[in-house]
Short mmCIF file of C-alpha atoms in Angstrom, two decimals:
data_model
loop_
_atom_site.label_atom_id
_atom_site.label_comp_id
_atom_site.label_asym_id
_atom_site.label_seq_id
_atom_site.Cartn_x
_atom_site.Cartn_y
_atom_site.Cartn_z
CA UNK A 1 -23.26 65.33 -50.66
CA UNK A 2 -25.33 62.34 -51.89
CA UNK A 3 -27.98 64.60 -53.39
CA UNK A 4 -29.15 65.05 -49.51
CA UNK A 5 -29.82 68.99 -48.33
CA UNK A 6 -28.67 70.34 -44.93
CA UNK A 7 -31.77 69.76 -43.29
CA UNK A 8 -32.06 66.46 -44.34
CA UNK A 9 -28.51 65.47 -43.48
CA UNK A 10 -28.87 66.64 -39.88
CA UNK A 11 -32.14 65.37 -39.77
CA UNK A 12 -30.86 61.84 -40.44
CA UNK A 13 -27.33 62.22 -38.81
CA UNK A 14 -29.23 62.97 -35.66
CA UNK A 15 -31.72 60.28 -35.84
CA UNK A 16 -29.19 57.87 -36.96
CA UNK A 17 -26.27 58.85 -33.82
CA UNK A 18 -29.79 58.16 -31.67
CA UNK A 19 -30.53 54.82 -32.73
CA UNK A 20 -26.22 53.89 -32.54
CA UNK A 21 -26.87 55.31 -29.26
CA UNK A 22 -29.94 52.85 -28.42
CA UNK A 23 -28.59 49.75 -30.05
CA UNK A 24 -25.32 49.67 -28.02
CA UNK A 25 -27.88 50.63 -24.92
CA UNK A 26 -29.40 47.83 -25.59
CA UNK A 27 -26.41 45.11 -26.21
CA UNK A 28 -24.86 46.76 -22.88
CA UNK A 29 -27.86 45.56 -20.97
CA UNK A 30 -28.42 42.56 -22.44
CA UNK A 31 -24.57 41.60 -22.15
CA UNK A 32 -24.74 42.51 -17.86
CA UNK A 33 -28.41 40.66 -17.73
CA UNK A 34 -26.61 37.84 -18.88
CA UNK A 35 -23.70 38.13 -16.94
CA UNK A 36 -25.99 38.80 -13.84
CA UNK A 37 -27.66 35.38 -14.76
CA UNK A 38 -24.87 33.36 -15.10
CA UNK A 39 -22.20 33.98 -12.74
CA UNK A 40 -20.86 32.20 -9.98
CA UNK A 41 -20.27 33.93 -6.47
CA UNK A 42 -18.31 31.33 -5.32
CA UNK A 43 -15.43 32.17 -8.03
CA UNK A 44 -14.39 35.67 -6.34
CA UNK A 45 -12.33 35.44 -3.41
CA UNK A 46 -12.33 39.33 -3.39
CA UNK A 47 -14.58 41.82 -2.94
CA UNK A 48 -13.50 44.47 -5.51
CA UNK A 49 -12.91 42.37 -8.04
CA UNK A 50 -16.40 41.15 -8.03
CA UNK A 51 -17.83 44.89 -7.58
CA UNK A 52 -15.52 45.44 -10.83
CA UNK A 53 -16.85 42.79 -13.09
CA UNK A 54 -20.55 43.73 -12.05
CA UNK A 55 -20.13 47.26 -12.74
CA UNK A 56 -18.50 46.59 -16.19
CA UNK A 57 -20.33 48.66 -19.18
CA UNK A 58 -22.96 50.37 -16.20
CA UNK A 59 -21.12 53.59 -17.11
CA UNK A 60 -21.80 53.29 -20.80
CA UNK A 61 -25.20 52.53 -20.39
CA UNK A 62 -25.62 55.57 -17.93
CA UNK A 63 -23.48 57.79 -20.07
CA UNK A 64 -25.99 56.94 -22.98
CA UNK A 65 -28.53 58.13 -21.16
CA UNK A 66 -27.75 60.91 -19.89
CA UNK A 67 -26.56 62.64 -22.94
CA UNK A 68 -29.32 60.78 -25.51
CA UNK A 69 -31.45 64.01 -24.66
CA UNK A 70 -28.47 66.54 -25.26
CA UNK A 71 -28.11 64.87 -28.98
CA UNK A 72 -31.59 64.96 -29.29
CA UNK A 73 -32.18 68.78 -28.53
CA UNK A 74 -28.93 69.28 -30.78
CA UNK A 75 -30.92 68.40 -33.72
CA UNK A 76 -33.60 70.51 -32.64
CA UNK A 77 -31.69 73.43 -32.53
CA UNK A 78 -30.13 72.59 -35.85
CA UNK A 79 -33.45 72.15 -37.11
CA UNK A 80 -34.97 75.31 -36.01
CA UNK A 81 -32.24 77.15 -37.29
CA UNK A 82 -32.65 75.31 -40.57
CA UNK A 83 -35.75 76.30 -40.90
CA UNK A 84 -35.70 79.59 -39.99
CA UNK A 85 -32.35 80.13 -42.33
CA UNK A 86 -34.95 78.57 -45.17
CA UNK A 87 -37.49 81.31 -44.32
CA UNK A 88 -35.15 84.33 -44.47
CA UNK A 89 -33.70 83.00 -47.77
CA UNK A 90 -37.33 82.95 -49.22
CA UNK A 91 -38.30 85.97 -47.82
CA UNK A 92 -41.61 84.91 -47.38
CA UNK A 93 -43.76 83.94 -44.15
CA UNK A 94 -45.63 80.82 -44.78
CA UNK A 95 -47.28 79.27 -41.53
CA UNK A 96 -47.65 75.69 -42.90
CA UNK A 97 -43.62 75.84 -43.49
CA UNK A 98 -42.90 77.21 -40.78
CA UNK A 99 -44.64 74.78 -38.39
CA UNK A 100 -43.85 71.93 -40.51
CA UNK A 101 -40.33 72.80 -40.16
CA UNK A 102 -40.20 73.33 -36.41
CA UNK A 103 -42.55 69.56 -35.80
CA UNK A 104 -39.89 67.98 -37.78
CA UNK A 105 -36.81 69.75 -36.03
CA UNK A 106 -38.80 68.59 -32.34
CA UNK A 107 -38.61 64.90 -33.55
CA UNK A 108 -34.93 64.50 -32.71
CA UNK A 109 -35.79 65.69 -29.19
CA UNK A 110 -38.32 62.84 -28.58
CA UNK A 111 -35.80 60.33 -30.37
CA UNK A 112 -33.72 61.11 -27.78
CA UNK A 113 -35.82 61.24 -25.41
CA UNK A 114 -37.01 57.67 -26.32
CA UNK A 115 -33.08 56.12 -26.14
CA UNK A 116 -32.50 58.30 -22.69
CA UNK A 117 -35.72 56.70 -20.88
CA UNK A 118 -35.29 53.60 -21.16
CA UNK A 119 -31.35 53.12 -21.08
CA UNK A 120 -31.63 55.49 -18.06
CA UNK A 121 -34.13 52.33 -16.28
CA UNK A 122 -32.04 50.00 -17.28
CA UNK A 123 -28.73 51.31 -15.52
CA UNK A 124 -30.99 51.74 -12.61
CA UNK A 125 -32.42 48.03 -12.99
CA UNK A 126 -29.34 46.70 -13.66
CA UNK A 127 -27.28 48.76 -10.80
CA UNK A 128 -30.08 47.13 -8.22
CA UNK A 129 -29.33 43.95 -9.05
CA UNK A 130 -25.72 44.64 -8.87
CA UNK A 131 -25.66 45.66 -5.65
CA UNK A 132 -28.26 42.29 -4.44
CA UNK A 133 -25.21 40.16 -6.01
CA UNK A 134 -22.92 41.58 -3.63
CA UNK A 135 -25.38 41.83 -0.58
CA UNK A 136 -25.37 37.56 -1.82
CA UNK A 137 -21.50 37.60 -1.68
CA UNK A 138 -21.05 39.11 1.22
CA UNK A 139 -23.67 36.73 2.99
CA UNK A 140 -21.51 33.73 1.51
CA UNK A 141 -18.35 35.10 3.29
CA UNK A 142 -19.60 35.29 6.72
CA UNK A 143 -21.28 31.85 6.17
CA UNK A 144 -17.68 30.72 5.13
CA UNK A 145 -16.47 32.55 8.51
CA UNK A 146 -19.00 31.08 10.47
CA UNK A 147 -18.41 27.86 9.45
CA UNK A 148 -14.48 28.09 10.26
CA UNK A 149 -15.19 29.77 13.45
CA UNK A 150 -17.20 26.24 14.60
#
């Protein structure tokens, strides 16, 4: 398939399901940090519907996250079993190959630990701020009450 051996196929499937994984990470948070920014309190009458539109796309980011490191050690395992697969074929027990092989199948695991870190601090960043908004709304409504009250 495209002149591309197993190990390299995995290698780059892996890395490349990673980086989808970071890049819509990344446009998740930067789509709610601008939402955050630029919304208006005074719009939502209701309380749910305002803890619906600030939630929108947390789950994705958190979702990325969490699983970043699962798709990572996927294509560690592949990689390790890659290797070893090329060792028993060759029938030979060359160090160098061996380790070379089983440094380059432990790069997928830090790729995905490098999307899960980040998107992970994010969701929490982004939850935070989330919940401040509403702490705001809430505030507004009993000023609103208050004010009818008198």
């Amino acid at each position: 398939m495209l002149g591309l051996s197993l190990k390299e196929l995995v290698e780059y499937g892996v890395i490349g399901v990673l980086m989808l994984m970071s890049v819509v990470a990344l446009w998740a948070t930067l789509e709610r940090l601008l939402f955050y920014k630029y919304i208006k309190l005074v719009l939502y009458t209701n309380k749910t519907e305002l803890e619906i539109d600030l939630s929108k796309n947390l789950t994705l980011i958190a979702t990325i996250g969490s699983n970043a490191p699962y798709v990572g050690l996927l294509g560690t395992v592949f990689g390790i079993i890659i290797t070893f697969v090329q060792i028993g074929q060759s029938g030979m027990v060359d160090t160098a190959n061996i380790m070379t092989g089983l440094a380059l199948a432990l790069q997928a695991t830090a790729g995905g630990l490098l999307v899960a870190i980040p998107s992970i601090v994010f969701y929490n960043l982004l939850m935070r701020k989330s919940e401040v908004l509403i702490a705001q709304w809430e505030i507004m409504q009993e000023n609103k009450a208050n004010k009818g009250v008198q």
